[in-house]
Tab-separated table of C-alpha atoms and ligand atoms in Angstrom:
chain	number	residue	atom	x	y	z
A	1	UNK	CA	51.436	107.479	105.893
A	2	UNK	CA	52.089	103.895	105.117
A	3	UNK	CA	50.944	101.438	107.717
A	4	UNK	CA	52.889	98.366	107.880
A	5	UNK	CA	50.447	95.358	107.070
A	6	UNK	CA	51.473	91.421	107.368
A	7	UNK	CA	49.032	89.279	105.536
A	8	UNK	CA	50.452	86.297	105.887
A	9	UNK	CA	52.548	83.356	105.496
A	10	UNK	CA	53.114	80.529	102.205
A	11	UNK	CA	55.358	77.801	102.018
A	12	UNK	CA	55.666	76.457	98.659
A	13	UNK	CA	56.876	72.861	98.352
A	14	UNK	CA	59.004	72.216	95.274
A	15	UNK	CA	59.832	68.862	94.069
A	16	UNK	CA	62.874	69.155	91.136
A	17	UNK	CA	64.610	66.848	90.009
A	18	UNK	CA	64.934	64.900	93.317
A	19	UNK	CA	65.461	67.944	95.236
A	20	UNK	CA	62.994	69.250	97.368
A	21	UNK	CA	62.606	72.905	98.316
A	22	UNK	CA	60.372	74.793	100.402
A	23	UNK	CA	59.514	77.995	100.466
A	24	UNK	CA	57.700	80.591	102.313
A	25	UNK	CA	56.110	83.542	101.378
A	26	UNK	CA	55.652	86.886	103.775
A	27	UNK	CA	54.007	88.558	101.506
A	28	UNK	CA	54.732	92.179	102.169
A	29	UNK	CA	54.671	93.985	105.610
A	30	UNK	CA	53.595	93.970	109.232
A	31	UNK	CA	53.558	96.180	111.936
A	32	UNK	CA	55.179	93.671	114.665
A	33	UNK	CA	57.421	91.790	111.882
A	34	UNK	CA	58.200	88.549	113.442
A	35	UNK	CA	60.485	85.493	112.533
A	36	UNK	CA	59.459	83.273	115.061
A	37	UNK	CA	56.433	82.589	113.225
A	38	UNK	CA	58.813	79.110	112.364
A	39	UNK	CA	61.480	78.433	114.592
A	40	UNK	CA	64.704	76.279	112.929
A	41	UNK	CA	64.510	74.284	115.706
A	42	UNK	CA	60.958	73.481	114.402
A	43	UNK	CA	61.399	72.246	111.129
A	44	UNK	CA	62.382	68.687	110.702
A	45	UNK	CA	65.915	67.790	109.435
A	46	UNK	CA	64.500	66.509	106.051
A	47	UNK	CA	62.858	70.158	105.707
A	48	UNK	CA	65.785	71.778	106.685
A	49	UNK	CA	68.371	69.843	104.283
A	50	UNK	CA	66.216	70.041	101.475
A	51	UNK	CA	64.076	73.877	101.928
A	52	UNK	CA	64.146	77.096	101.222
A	53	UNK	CA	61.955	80.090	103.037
A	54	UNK	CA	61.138	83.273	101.270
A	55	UNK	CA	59.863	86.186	102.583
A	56	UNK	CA	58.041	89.189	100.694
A	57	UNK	CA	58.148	92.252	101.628
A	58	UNK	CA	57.503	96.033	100.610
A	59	UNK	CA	60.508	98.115	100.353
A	60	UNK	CA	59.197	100.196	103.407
A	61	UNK	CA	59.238	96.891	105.345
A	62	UNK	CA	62.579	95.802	104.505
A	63	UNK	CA	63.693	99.439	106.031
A	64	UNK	CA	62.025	98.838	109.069
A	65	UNK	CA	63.299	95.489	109.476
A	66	UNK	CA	67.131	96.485	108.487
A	67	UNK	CA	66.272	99.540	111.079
A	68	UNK	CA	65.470	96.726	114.106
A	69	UNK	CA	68.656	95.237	113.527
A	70	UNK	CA	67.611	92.358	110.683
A	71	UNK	CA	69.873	93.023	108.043
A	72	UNK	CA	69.931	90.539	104.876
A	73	UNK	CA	73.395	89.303	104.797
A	74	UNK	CA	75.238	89.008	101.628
A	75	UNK	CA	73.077	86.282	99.894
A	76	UNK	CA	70.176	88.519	100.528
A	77	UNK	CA	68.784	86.208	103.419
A	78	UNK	CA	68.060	86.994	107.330
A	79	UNK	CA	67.987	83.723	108.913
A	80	UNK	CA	66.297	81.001	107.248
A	81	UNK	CA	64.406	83.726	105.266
A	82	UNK	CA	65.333	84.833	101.454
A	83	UNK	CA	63.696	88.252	101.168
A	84	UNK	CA	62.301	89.277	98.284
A	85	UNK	CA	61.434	92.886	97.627
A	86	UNK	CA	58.206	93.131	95.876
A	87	UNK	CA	57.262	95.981	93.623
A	88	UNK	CA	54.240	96.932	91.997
A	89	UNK	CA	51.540	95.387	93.480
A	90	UNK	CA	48.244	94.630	91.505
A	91	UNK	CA	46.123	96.103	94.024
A	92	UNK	CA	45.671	99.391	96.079
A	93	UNK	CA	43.828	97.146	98.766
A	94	UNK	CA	46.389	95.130	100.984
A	95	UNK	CA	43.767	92.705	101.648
A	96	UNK	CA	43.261	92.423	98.405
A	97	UNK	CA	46.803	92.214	97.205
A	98	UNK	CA	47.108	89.509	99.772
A	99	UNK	CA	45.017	86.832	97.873
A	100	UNK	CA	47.606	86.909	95.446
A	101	UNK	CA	49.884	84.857	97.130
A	102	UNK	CA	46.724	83.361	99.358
A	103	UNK	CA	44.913	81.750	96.223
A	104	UNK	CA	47.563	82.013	93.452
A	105	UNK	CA	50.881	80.295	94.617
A	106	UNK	CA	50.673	77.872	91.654
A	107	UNK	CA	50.923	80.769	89.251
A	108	UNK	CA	53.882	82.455	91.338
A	109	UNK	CA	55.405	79.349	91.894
A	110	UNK	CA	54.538	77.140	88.492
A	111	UNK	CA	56.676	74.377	89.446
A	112	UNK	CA	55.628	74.257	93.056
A	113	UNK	CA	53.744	70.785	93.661
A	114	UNK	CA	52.531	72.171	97.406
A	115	UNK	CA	51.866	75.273	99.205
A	116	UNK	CA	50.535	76.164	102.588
A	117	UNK	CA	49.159	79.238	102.988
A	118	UNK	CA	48.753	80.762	106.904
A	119	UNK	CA	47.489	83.911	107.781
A	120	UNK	CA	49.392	86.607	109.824
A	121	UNK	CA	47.196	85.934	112.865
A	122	UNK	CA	48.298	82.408	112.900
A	123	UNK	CA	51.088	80.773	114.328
A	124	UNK	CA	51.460	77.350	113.146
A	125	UNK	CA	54.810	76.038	114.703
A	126	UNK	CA	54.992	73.167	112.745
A	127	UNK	CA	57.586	71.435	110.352
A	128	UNK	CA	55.661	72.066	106.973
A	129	UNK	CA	56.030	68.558	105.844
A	130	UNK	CA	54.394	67.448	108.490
A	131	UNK	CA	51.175	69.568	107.765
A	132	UNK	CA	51.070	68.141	104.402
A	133	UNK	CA	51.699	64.748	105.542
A	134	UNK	CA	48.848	65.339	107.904
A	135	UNK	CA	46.191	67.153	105.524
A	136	UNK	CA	46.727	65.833	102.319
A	137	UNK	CA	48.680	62.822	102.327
A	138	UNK	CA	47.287	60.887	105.167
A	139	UNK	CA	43.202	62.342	103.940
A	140	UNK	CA	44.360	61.564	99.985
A	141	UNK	CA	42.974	64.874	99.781
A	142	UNK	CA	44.592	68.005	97.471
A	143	UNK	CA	42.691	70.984	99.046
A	144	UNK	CA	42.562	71.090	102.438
A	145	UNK	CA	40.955	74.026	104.192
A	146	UNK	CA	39.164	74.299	107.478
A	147	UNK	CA	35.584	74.827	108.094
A	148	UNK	CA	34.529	78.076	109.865
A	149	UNK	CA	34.230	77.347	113.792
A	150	UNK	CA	30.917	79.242	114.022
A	151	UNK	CA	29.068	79.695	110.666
A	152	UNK	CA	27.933	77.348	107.904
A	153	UNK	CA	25.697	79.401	105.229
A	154	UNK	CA	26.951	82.151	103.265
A	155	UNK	CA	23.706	84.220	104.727
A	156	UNK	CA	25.166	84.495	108.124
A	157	UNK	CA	28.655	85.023	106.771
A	158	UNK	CA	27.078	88.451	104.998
A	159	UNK	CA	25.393	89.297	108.105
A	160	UNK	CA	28.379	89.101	109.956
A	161	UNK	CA	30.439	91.009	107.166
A	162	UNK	CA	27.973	93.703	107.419
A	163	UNK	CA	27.595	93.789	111.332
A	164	UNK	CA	31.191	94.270	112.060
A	165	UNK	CA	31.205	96.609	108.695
A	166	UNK	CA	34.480	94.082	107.044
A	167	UNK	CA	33.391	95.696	103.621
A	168	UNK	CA	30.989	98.159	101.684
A	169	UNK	CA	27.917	96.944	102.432
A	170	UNK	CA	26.744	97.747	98.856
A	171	UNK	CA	29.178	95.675	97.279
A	172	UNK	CA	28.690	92.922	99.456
A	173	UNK	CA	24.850	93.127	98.432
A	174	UNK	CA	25.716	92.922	94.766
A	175	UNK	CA	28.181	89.933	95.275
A	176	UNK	CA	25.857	88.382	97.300
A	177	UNK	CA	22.983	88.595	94.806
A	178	UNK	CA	24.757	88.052	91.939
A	179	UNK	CA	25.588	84.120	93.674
A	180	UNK	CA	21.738	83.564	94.802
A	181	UNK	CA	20.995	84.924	91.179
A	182	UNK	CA	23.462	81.934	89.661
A	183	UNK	CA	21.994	79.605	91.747
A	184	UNK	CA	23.789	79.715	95.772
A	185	UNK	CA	21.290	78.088	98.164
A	186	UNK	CA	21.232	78.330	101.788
A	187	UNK	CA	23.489	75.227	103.771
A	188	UNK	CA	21.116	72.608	104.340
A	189	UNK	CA	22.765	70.239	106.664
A	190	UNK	CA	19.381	67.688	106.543
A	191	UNK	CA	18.998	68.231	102.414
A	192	UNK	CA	19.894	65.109	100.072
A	193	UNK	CA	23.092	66.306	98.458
A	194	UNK	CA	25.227	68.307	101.469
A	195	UNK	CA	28.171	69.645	99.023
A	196	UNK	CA	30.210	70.638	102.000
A	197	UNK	CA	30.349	69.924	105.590
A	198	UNK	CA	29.730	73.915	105.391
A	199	UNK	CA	29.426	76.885	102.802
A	200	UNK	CA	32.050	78.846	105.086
A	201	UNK	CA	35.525	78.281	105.506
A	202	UNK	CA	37.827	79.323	107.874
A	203	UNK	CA	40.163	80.630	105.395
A	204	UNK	CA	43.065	81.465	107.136
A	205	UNK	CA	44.913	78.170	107.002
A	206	UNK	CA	44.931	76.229	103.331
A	207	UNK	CA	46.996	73.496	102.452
A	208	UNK	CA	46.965	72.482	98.755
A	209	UNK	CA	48.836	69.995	96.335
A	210	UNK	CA	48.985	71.862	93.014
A	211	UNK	CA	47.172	69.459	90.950
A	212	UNK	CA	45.132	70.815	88.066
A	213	UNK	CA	41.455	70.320	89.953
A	214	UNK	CA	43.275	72.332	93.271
A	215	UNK	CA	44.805	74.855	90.873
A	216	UNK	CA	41.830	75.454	89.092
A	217	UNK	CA	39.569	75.921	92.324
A	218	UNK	CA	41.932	78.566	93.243
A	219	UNK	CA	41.966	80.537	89.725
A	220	UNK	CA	38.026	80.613	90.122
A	221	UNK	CA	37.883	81.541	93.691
A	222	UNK	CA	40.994	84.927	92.879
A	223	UNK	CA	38.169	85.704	90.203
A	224	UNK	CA	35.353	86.256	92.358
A	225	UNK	CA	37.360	88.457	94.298
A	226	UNK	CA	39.021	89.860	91.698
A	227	UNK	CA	35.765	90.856	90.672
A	228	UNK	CA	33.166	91.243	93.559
A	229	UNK	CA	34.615	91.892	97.268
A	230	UNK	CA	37.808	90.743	98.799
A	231	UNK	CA	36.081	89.500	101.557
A	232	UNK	CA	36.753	85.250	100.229
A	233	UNK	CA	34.813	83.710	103.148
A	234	UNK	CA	31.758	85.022	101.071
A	235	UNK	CA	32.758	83.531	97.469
A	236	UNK	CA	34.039	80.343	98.798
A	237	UNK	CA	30.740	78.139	98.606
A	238	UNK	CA	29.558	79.573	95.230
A	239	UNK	CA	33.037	78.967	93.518
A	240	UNK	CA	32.783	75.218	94.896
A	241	UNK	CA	29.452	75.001	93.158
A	242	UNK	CA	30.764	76.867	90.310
A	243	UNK	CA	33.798	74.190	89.693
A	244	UNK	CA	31.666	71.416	90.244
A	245	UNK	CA	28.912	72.666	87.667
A	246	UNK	CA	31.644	73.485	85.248
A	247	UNK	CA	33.921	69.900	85.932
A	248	UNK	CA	30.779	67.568	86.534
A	249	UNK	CA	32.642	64.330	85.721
A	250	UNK	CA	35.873	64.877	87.540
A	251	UNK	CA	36.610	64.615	91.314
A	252	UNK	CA	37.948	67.315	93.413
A	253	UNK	CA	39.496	66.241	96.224
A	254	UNK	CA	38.494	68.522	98.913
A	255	UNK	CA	39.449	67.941	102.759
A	256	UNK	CA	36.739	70.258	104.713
A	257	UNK	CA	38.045	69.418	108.089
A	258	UNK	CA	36.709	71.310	111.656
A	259	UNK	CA	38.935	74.084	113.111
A	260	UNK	CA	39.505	72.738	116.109
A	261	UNK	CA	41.732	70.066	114.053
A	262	UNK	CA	43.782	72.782	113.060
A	263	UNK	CA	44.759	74.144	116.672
A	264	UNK	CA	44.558	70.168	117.841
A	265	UNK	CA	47.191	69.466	114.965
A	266	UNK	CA	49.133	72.485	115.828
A	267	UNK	CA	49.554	71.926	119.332
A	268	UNK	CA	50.222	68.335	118.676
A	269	UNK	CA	53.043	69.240	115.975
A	270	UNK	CA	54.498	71.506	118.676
A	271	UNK	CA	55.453	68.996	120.459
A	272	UNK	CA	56.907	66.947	118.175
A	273	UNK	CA	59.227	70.166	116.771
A	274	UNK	CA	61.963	67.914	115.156
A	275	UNK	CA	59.815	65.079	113.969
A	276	UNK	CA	60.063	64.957	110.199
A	277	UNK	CA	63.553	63.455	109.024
A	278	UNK	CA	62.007	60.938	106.162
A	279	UNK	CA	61.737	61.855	102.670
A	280	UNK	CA	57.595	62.098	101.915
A	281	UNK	CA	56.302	58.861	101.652
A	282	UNK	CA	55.671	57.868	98.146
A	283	UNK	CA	52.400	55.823	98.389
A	284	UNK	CA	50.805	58.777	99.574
A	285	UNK	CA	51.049	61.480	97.468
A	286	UNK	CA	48.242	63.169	95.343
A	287	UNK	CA	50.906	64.380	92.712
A	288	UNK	CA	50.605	61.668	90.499
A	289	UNK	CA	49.959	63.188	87.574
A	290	UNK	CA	51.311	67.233	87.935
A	291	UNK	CA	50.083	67.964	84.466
A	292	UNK	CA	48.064	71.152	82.945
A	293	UNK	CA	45.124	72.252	83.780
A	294	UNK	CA	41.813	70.847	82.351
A	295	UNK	CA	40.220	72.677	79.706
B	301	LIG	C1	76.252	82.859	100.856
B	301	LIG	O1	76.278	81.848	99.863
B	301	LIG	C2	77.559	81.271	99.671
B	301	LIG	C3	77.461	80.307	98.499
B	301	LIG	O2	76.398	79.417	98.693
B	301	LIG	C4	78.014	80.591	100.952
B	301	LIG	O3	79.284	80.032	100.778
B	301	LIG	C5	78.027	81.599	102.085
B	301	LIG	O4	78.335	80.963	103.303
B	301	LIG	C6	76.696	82.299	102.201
B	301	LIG	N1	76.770	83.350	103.182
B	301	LIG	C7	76.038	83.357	104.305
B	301	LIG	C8	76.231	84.529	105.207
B	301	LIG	O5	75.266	82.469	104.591
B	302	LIG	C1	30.433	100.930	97.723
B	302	LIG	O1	30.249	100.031	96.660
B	302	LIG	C2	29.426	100.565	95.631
B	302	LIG	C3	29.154	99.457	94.645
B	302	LIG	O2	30.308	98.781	94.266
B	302	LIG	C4	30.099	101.770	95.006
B	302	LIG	O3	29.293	102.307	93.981
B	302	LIG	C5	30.347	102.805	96.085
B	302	LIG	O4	31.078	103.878	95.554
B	302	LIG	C6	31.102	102.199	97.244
B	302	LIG	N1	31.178	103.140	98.338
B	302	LIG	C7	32.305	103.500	98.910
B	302	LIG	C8	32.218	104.450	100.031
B	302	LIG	O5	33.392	103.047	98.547
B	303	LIG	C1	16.485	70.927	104.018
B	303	LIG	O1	16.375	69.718	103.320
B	303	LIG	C2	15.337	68.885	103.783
B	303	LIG	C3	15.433	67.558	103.046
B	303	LIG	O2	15.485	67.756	101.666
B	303	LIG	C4	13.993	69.580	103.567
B	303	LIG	O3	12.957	68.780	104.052
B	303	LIG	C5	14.014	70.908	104.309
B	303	LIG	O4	12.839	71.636	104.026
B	303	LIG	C6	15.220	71.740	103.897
B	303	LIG	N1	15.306	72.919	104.738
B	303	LIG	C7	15.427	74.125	104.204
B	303	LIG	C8	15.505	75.250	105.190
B	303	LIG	O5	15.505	74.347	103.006
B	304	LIG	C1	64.566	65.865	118.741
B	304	LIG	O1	65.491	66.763	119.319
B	304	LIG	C2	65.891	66.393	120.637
B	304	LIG	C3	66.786	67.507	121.192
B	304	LIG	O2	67.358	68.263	120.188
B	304	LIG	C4	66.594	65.042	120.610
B	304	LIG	O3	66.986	64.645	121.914
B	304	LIG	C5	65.645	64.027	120.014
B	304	LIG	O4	66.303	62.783	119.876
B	304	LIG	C6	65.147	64.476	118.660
B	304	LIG	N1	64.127	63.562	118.171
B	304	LIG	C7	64.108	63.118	116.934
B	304	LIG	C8	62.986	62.181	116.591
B	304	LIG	O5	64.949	63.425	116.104
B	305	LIG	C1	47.856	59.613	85.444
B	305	LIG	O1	47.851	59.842	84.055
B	305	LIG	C2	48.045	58.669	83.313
B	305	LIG	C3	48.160	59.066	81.836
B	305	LIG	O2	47.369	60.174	81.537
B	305	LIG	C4	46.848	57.726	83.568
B	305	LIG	O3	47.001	56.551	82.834
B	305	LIG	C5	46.799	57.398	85.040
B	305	LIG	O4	45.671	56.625	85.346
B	305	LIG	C6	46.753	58.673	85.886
B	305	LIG	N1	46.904	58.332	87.287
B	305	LIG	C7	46.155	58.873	88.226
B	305	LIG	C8	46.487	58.460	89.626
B	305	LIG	O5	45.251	59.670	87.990
């Protein structure tokens, strides 16, 4: 039987010839399918003149959600929402299939210059803009993802994995000792050189300008769980280390900040539900120079 499976939300933010779009990206199904996850009367005017939402789902999904009385209307949209059907995915695993969309918006969406990526368990009632305003803008930062609220070294993160049994402990062994094998340490907050504020994040809420050092980091971090587990708590630190080895002479502008910014932000933004109407301020974007990717 097929069990209906949200894993999340992505808003893509498209900058075309002076017209901005935004979309966001269900990715496939849930069992309590819900489009309040972003009220209209929470996005900001500029958002709502210039944006466009998209929803994913499964074919199954779309069936339920015509069957509870959402029914795409003639342009294919329910609400603010374009659904898209999707077809094919790469990957047996849902979890798996879900860092598609999680780590690889720029390659769905090449001519996206942001995306935000929230996970079904979140409800971030915010006007998008305003998140990247907040995250990247404001920080000058292009990656912006939130440390975890509890752990800081990749050894407690596989403990944890194992103990509540997220994943084959075998493979998370051979993942796990493939990184110490290339050279993953354990988080030192007192050593010379802290990286990162931590080696976990908190990976359910990213907000990224596609810029080629962003775009990058998330083509490295798909592979390692492409390859090892899907479990991307676990490959986060040694991908960091893996860009910076590879890229040592170019900056990566990485906003680590704590989780309880996130729910501080998010409670503040829901307050302030209609509060983007400006364009984005000029002066502070990180999209300077949208070109290709280093080599
Ligand atoms: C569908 O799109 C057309 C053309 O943009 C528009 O005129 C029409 O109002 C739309 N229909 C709905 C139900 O939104
Ligand atoms: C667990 O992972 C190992 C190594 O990848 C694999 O050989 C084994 O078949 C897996 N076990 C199960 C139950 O999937
Ligand atoms: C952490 O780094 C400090 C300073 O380099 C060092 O003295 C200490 O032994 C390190 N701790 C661990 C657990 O590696
Ligand atoms: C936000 O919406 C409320 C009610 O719709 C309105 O009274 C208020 O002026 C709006 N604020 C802004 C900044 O647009
Ligand atoms: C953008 O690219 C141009 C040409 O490659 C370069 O001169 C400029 O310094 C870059 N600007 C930034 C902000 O990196």
């Amino acid at each position: 039987s097929h069990h209906h499976f949200l894993l999340g939300n992505l808003f893509v933010f498209f900058q075309s010839h002076g017209d901005c779009m935004l979309f966001s990206l269900y990715y496939t199904v849930s069992e309590t399918l819900s489009f309040t996850s972003l009220k209209i009367s929470q996005i900001g005017s500029y958002s709502k003149k210039n944006v466009c939402f998209i929803m994913f789902l499964d074919e199954l999904t779309l069936t339920t959600l015509s069957s509870e009385g959402h029914i795409p209307d003639e342009n294919g949209s329910i609400g603010l929402w374009r659904i898209v059907v999707v077809k094919n995915l790469p990957y047996k695993d849902m979890r798996r299939a879900g860092k598609v969309p999680k780590l690889l918006a720029h390659r769905l969406f090449p001519s996206a210059l942001y995306s935000i990526w929230l996970d079904s368990k979140l409800r971030l009632h915010a006007d998008p803009m305003l998140i990247i305003e907040y995250f990247l803008w404001r920080k000058k930062a292009e990656y912006a993802i939130s440390v975890h609220y509890d752990r800081t070294c990749v050894w407690e993160e596989v403990l944890q994995n194992k103990r509540l049994n997220k994943y084959n402990h075998t493979a998370i062994d051979e993942q796990f000792y493939f990184y110490q094998s290339d050279g993953l340490v354990k988080f030192n907050a007192s050593g010379h050189d802290p990286v990162l504020p931590s080696y976990v994040p908190e990976g359910s809420f990213i907000v990224r300008a596609h810029t080629p050092m962003s775009n990058l980091f998330s083509c490295l971090w798909f592979n390692e769980v492409n390859r090892f587990t899907s479990r991307d708590q676990l490959s986060f630190a040694y991908t960091y280390l893996k860009l910076r080895r590879m890229n040592a002479g170019r900056n990566f502008q990485l906003n680590m900040f704590k989780d309880c910014e996130r729910r501080a932000v998010a409670k503040l933004f829901h307050h302030r539900a209609n509060g983007t109407t400006d364009p984005p301020p000029k002066n502070l974007r990180t999209d300077k120079n949208h070109s290709s990717m280093p080599s």
